[in-house]
Amino acid sequence: MKKLLIAVFALISIGASAQENSVLLYGNVNIRSSKGLDGTQSSTFIINPGIGYQFTKNLTAGINLGIDADKTETSGTSNNYNKNFIFSAGPFLRYTKPLNDLFSAYAQLNASYLSSTAKPYTGSEVKWNGFGTSLIPALSINVHNGLALNFNIGGIDFTSVGPKDGTSNINSFNLTFGQSVGIGIQKNFMCKKKK
């Protein structure tokens, strides 16, 4: 079975990991829905796309975006809920090191502006903003013609957010190696070379 899997990966791989003079499009999506025994229902939608230009086989720079929306309804009624919405946007820099024709390792540094709105069932709406930065090491597996799957097991991030009235900020630092797993997809689109 192991030999069969290795043969399948070898057949579908074309060895085009980091492609100089190409546009990189990547992202991941997370959709969750759950219902508790007490009638509480929660739903989450997260999407993190990014687009960049690959200057060399090792260096890519671009823009990353993020949307994180969640809603929790209690007691099984749609009128008793809490909603949260977070938007992020900013530049990224990625350094890629091809290991062979199939695998590449990369580290991506993100810097983002953060904006958040919380709408509780009781009380008033709260708006926050701030900034965040993260460093994510990952492994990329080339699948076919510039298409790759990305895997990471955490990273390092720092955020500083506060209410828009500027009264106080909340700073947080997270080191999540081995505590979370991320799977994403990416595609390189070759640019036409100038004559």
PDB file of C-alpha atoms in Angstrom, residues 7-177:
ATOM      1  CA  ALA A   7       3.784   5.805  -6.981  1.00  0.00           C
ATOM      2  CA  VAL A   8       0.522   7.821  -7.168  1.00  0.00           C
ATOM      3  CA  PHE A   9       2.186  10.935  -5.724  1.00  0.00           C
ATOM      4  CA  ALA A  10       5.089  10.519  -8.139  1.00  0.00           C
ATOM      5  CA  LEU A  11       2.745  10.223 -11.131  1.00  0.00           C
ATOM      6  CA  ILE A  12       0.642  13.304 -10.358  1.00  0.00           C
ATOM      7  CA  SER A  13       3.556  15.515  -9.365  1.00  0.00           C
ATOM      8  CA  ILE A  14       5.243  17.585 -12.055  1.00  0.00           C
ATOM      9  CA  GLY A  15       7.839  19.220  -9.824  1.00  0.00           C
ATOM     10  CA  ALA A  16       6.754  22.832 -10.247  1.00  0.00           C
ATOM     11  CA  SER A  17       6.968  23.946  -6.643  1.00  0.00           C
ATOM     12  CA  ALA A  18       8.161  27.531  -6.533  1.00  0.00           C
ATOM     13  CA  GLN A  19       7.767  29.153  -9.931  1.00  0.00           C
ATOM     14  CA  GLU A  20       9.710  32.327 -10.595  1.00  0.00           C
ATOM     15  CA  ASN A  21       7.757  35.065 -12.396  1.00  0.00           C
ATOM     16  CA  SER A  22       4.382  33.660 -11.341  1.00  0.00           C
ATOM     17  CA  VAL A  23       1.302  34.789  -9.441  1.00  0.00           C
ATOM     18  CA  LEU A  24       0.551  32.786  -6.301  1.00  0.00           C
ATOM     19  CA  LEU A  25      -3.055  32.354  -5.167  1.00  0.00           C
ATOM     20  CA  TYR A  26      -3.628  30.521  -1.881  1.00  0.00           C
ATOM     21  CA  GLY A  27      -6.137  30.101   0.911  1.00  0.00           C
ATOM     22  CA  ASN A  28      -8.150  27.967   3.256  1.00  0.00           C
ATOM     23  CA  VAL A  29     -11.766  27.754   4.393  1.00  0.00           C
ATOM     24  CA  ASN A  30     -13.176  26.608   7.729  1.00  0.00           C
ATOM     25  CA  ILE A  31     -16.904  25.995   8.252  1.00  0.00           C
ATOM     26  CA  ARG A  32     -18.184  24.642  11.577  1.00  0.00           C
ATOM     27  CA  SER A  33     -21.640  24.063  12.971  1.00  0.00           C
ATOM     28  CA  SER A  34     -22.590  22.483  16.293  1.00  0.00           C
ATOM     29  CA  LYS A  35     -25.596  21.996  18.551  1.00  0.00           C
ATOM     30  CA  GLY A  36     -25.312  21.409  22.290  1.00  0.00           C
ATOM     31  CA  LEU A  37     -27.542  19.326  24.562  1.00  0.00           C
ATOM     32  CA  ASP A  38     -28.930  22.533  26.072  1.00  0.00           C
ATOM     33  CA  GLY A  39     -30.177  23.721  22.670  1.00  0.00           C
ATOM     34  CA  THR A  40     -27.264  26.089  22.048  1.00  0.00           C
ATOM     35  CA  GLN A  41     -26.325  26.307  18.370  1.00  0.00           C
ATOM     36  CA  SER A  42     -23.126  27.807  17.029  1.00  0.00           C
ATOM     37  CA  SER A  43     -21.810  28.335  13.531  1.00  0.00           C
ATOM     38  CA  THR A  44     -18.463  29.634  12.282  1.00  0.00           C
ATOM     39  CA  PHE A  45     -17.238  30.640   8.839  1.00  0.00           C
ATOM     40  CA  ILE A  46     -13.557  31.496   8.274  1.00  0.00           C
ATOM     41  CA  ILE A  47     -11.824  32.218   4.971  1.00  0.00           C
ATOM     42  CA  ASN A  48      -8.191  33.287   4.531  1.00  0.00           C
ATOM     43  CA  PRO A  49      -7.214  33.977   0.902  1.00  0.00           C
ATOM     44  CA  GLY A  50      -4.023  35.595  -0.334  1.00  0.00           C
ATOM     45  CA  ILE A  51      -2.438  36.656  -3.592  1.00  0.00           C
ATOM     46  CA  GLY A  52       1.176  37.458  -4.316  1.00  0.00           C
ATOM     47  CA  TYR A  53       3.904  37.698  -6.908  1.00  0.00           C
ATOM     48  CA  GLN A  54       6.777  35.203  -6.891  1.00  0.00           C
ATOM     49  CA  PHE A  55       9.912  37.236  -7.688  1.00  0.00           C
ATOM     50  CA  THR A  56      12.344  34.318  -7.481  1.00  0.00           C
ATOM     51  CA  LYS A  57      11.984  30.601  -6.818  1.00  0.00           C
ATOM     52  CA  ASN A  58      12.348  31.447  -3.106  1.00  0.00           C
ATOM     53  CA  LEU A  59      10.684  34.833  -2.498  1.00  0.00           C
ATOM     54  CA  THR A  60       7.001  35.809  -2.763  1.00  0.00           C
ATOM     55  CA  ALA A  61       5.312  39.024  -1.576  1.00  0.00           C
ATOM     56  CA  GLY A  62       1.633  39.952  -1.638  1.00  0.00           C
ATOM     57  CA  ILE A  63      -1.588  40.653   0.233  1.00  0.00           C
ATOM     58  CA  ASN A  64      -3.452  38.388   2.671  1.00  0.00           C
ATOM     59  CA  LEU A  65      -7.091  38.767   3.731  1.00  0.00           C
ATOM     60  CA  GLY A  66      -9.197  37.148   6.413  1.00  0.00           C
ATOM     61  CA  ILE A  67     -12.870  36.952   7.355  1.00  0.00           C
ATOM     62  CA  ASP A  68     -14.006  35.260  10.563  1.00  0.00           C
ATOM     63  CA  ALA A  69     -17.738  35.270  11.348  1.00  0.00           C
ATOM     64  CA  ASP A  70     -19.445  33.345  14.118  1.00  0.00           C
ATOM     65  CA  LYS A  71     -22.900  33.250  15.676  1.00  0.00           C
ATOM     66  CA  THR A  72     -24.123  31.543  18.846  1.00  0.00           C
ATOM     67  CA  GLU A  73     -27.848  31.088  19.543  1.00  0.00           C
ATOM     68  CA  THR A  74     -28.885  30.046  23.025  1.00  0.00           C
ATOM     69  CA  SER A  75     -31.992  28.227  24.231  1.00  0.00           C
ATOM     70  CA  GLY A  76     -32.892  27.305  20.663  1.00  0.00           C
ATOM     71  CA  THR A  77     -34.335  30.728  19.824  1.00  0.00           C
ATOM     72  CA  SER A  78     -33.098  32.901  16.989  1.00  0.00           C
ATOM     73  CA  ASN A  79     -33.716  36.060  19.056  1.00  0.00           C
ATOM     74  CA  ASN A  80     -31.152  35.170  21.751  1.00  0.00           C
ATOM     75  CA  TYR A  81     -27.784  35.279  20.011  1.00  0.00           C
ATOM     76  CA  ASN A  82     -24.250  36.684  19.996  1.00  0.00           C
ATOM     77  CA  LYS A  83     -22.481  37.574  16.736  1.00  0.00           C
ATOM     78  CA  ASN A  84     -18.807  38.315  16.101  1.00  0.00           C
ATOM     79  CA  PHE A  85     -17.183  39.457  12.873  1.00  0.00           C
ATOM     80  CA  ILE A  86     -13.428  39.945  12.312  1.00  0.00           C
ATOM     81  CA  PHE A  87     -11.839  41.339   9.145  1.00  0.00           C
ATOM     82  CA  SER A  88      -8.096  41.360   8.524  1.00  0.00           C
ATOM     83  CA  ALA A  89      -5.934  42.575   5.647  1.00  0.00           C
ATOM     84  CA  GLY A  90      -2.251  43.252   5.116  1.00  0.00           C
ATOM     85  CA  PRO A  91       0.988  42.315   3.357  1.00  0.00           C
ATOM     86  CA  PHE A  92       2.807  38.989   3.520  1.00  0.00           C
ATOM     87  CA  LEU A  93       6.305  37.806   2.692  1.00  0.00           C
ATOM     88  CA  ARG A  94       7.028  34.120   2.010  1.00  0.00           C
ATOM     89  CA  TYR A  95      10.386  32.377   1.742  1.00  0.00           C
ATOM     90  CA  THR A  96      10.206  28.960   0.042  1.00  0.00           C
ATOM     91  CA  LYS A  97      12.889  26.275   0.014  1.00  0.00           C
ATOM     92  CA  PRO A  98      12.298  23.419  -2.472  1.00  0.00           C
ATOM     93  CA  LEU A  99      13.316  20.113  -0.873  1.00  0.00           C
ATOM     94  CA  ASN A 100      12.819  17.995  -4.005  1.00  0.00           C
ATOM     95  CA  ASP A 101      10.379  17.806  -6.939  1.00  0.00           C
ATOM     96  CA  LEU A 102       7.468  16.921  -4.650  1.00  0.00           C
ATOM     97  CA  PHE A 103       8.028  18.780  -1.359  1.00  0.00           C
ATOM     98  CA  SER A 104       8.834  22.374  -0.418  1.00  0.00           C
ATOM     99  CA  ALA A 105       9.128  24.032   2.971  1.00  0.00           C
ATOM    100  CA  TYR A 106       8.223  27.653   3.504  1.00  0.00           C
ATOM    101  CA  ALA A 107       7.897  30.292   6.201  1.00  0.00           C
ATOM    102  CA  GLN A 108       5.334  33.068   5.761  1.00  0.00           C
ATOM    103  CA  LEU A 109       5.317  36.349   7.681  1.00  0.00           C
ATOM    104  CA  ASN A 110       1.932  38.117   7.757  1.00  0.00           C
ATOM    105  CA  ALA A 111       1.181  41.644   8.995  1.00  0.00           C
ATOM    106  CA  SER A 112      -2.489  42.602   9.215  1.00  0.00           C
ATOM    107  CA  TYR A 113      -4.849  45.396  10.165  1.00  0.00           C
ATOM    108  CA  LEU A 114      -7.673  43.933  12.279  1.00  0.00           C
ATOM    109  CA  SER A 115     -11.237  45.190  12.630  1.00  0.00           C
ATOM    110  CA  SER A 116     -13.840  43.455  14.786  1.00  0.00           C
ATOM    111  CA  THR A 117     -17.510  43.932  15.609  1.00  0.00           C
ATOM    112  CA  ALA A 118     -19.303  42.092  18.438  1.00  0.00           C
ATOM    113  CA  LYS A 119     -23.101  42.161  18.566  1.00  0.00           C
ATOM    114  CA  PRO A 120     -24.373  40.675  21.828  1.00  0.00           C
ATOM    115  CA  TYR A 121     -28.036  39.841  22.417  1.00  0.00           C
ATOM    116  CA  THR A 122     -28.068  42.197  25.379  1.00  0.00           C
ATOM    117  CA  GLY A 123     -26.039  45.366  25.593  1.00  0.00           C
ATOM    118  CA  SER A 124     -24.604  47.513  22.857  1.00  0.00           C
ATOM    119  CA  GLU A 125     -22.460  46.678  19.856  1.00  0.00           C
ATOM    120  CA  VAL A 126     -18.705  46.806  20.480  1.00  0.00           C
ATOM    121  CA  LYS A 127     -16.171  47.652  17.747  1.00  0.00           C
ATOM    122  CA  TRP A 128     -12.450  46.921  18.000  1.00  0.00           C
ATOM    123  CA  ASN A 129      -9.463  47.495  15.768  1.00  0.00           C
ATOM    124  CA  GLY A 130      -5.721  46.953  15.892  1.00  0.00           C
ATOM    125  CA  PHE A 131      -2.988  44.984  14.217  1.00  0.00           C
ATOM    126  CA  GLY A 132      -1.535  41.509  14.207  1.00  0.00           C
ATOM    127  CA  THR A 133       1.498  39.695  12.906  1.00  0.00           C
ATOM    128  CA  SER A 134       2.179  35.988  12.494  1.00  0.00           C
ATOM    129  CA  LEU A 135       4.952  33.666  11.372  1.00  0.00           C
ATOM    130  CA  ILE A 136       3.801  30.351   9.935  1.00  0.00           C
ATOM    131  CA  PRO A 137       6.174  27.551   8.867  1.00  0.00           C
ATOM    132  CA  ALA A 138       4.599  24.987   6.535  1.00  0.00           C
ATOM    133  CA  LEU A 139       5.201  22.094   4.185  1.00  0.00           C
ATOM    134  CA  SER A 140       3.884  22.188   0.618  1.00  0.00           C
ATOM    135  CA  ILE A 141       3.180  19.100  -1.506  1.00  0.00           C
ATOM    136  CA  ASN A 142       3.053  19.661  -5.269  1.00  0.00           C
ATOM    137  CA  VAL A 143       0.059  17.922  -6.780  1.00  0.00           C
ATOM    138  CA  HIS A 144      -0.186  18.947 -10.443  1.00  0.00           C
ATOM    139  CA  ASN A 145       0.779  21.829 -12.728  1.00  0.00           C
ATOM    140  CA  GLY A 146       1.506  24.432 -10.025  1.00  0.00           C
ATOM    141  CA  LEU A 147      -1.273  23.180  -7.708  1.00  0.00           C
ATOM    142  CA  ALA A 148      -0.123  22.294  -4.184  1.00  0.00           C
ATOM    143  CA  LEU A 149      -1.481  21.342  -0.769  1.00  0.00           C
ATOM    144  CA  ASN A 150      -0.086  23.198   2.253  1.00  0.00           C
ATOM    145  CA  PHE A 151       0.212  21.771   5.779  1.00  0.00           C
ATOM    146  CA  ASN A 152       1.209  23.514   9.009  1.00  0.00           C
ATOM    147  CA  ILE A 153       1.089  22.587  12.682  1.00  0.00           C
ATOM    148  CA  GLY A 154       0.857  26.025  14.230  1.00  0.00           C
ATOM    149  CA  GLY A 155       2.998  29.120  14.373  1.00  0.00           C
ATOM    150  CA  ILE A 156       3.739  32.295  16.305  1.00  0.00           C
ATOM    151  CA  ASP A 157       1.415  35.300  16.398  1.00  0.00           C
ATOM    152  CA  PHE A 158       1.028  38.605  18.192  1.00  0.00           C
ATOM    153  CA  THR A 159      -2.078  40.831  18.212  1.00  0.00           C
ATOM    154  CA  SER A 160      -2.872  44.202  19.743  1.00  0.00           C
ATOM    155  CA  VAL A 161      -6.528  45.267  19.612  1.00  0.00           C
ATOM    156  CA  GLY A 162      -8.710  47.725  21.471  1.00  0.00           C
ATOM    157  CA  PRO A 163     -12.005  49.595  21.284  1.00  0.00           C
ATOM    158  CA  LYS A 164     -12.243  52.258  18.609  1.00  0.00           C
ATOM    159  CA  ASP A 165     -12.522  54.964  21.279  1.00  0.00           C
ATOM    160  CA  GLY A 166      -8.860  54.212  22.100  1.00  0.00           C
ATOM    161  CA  THR A 167      -9.355  53.644  25.854  1.00  0.00           C
ATOM    162  CA  SER A 168      -7.239  50.472  26.215  1.00  0.00           C
ATOM    163  CA  ASN A 169      -5.589  47.774  24.127  1.00  0.00           C
ATOM    164  CA  ILE A 170      -5.422  44.040  24.699  1.00  0.00           C
ATOM    165  CA  ASN A 171      -2.146  42.432  23.630  1.00  0.00           C
ATOM    166  CA  SER A 172      -1.777  38.694  23.097  1.00  0.00           C
ATOM    167  CA  PHE A 173       1.102  36.436  22.137  1.00  0.00           C
ATOM    168  CA  ASN A 174       0.497  32.842  21.020  1.00  0.00           C
ATOM    169  CA  LEU A 175       2.901  30.016  20.328  1.00  0.00           C
ATOM    170  CA  THR A 176       0.822  27.198  18.827  1.00  0.00           C
ATOM    171  CA  PHE A 177       3.286  24.610  17.509  1.00  0.00           C
TER     172      PHE A 177
END
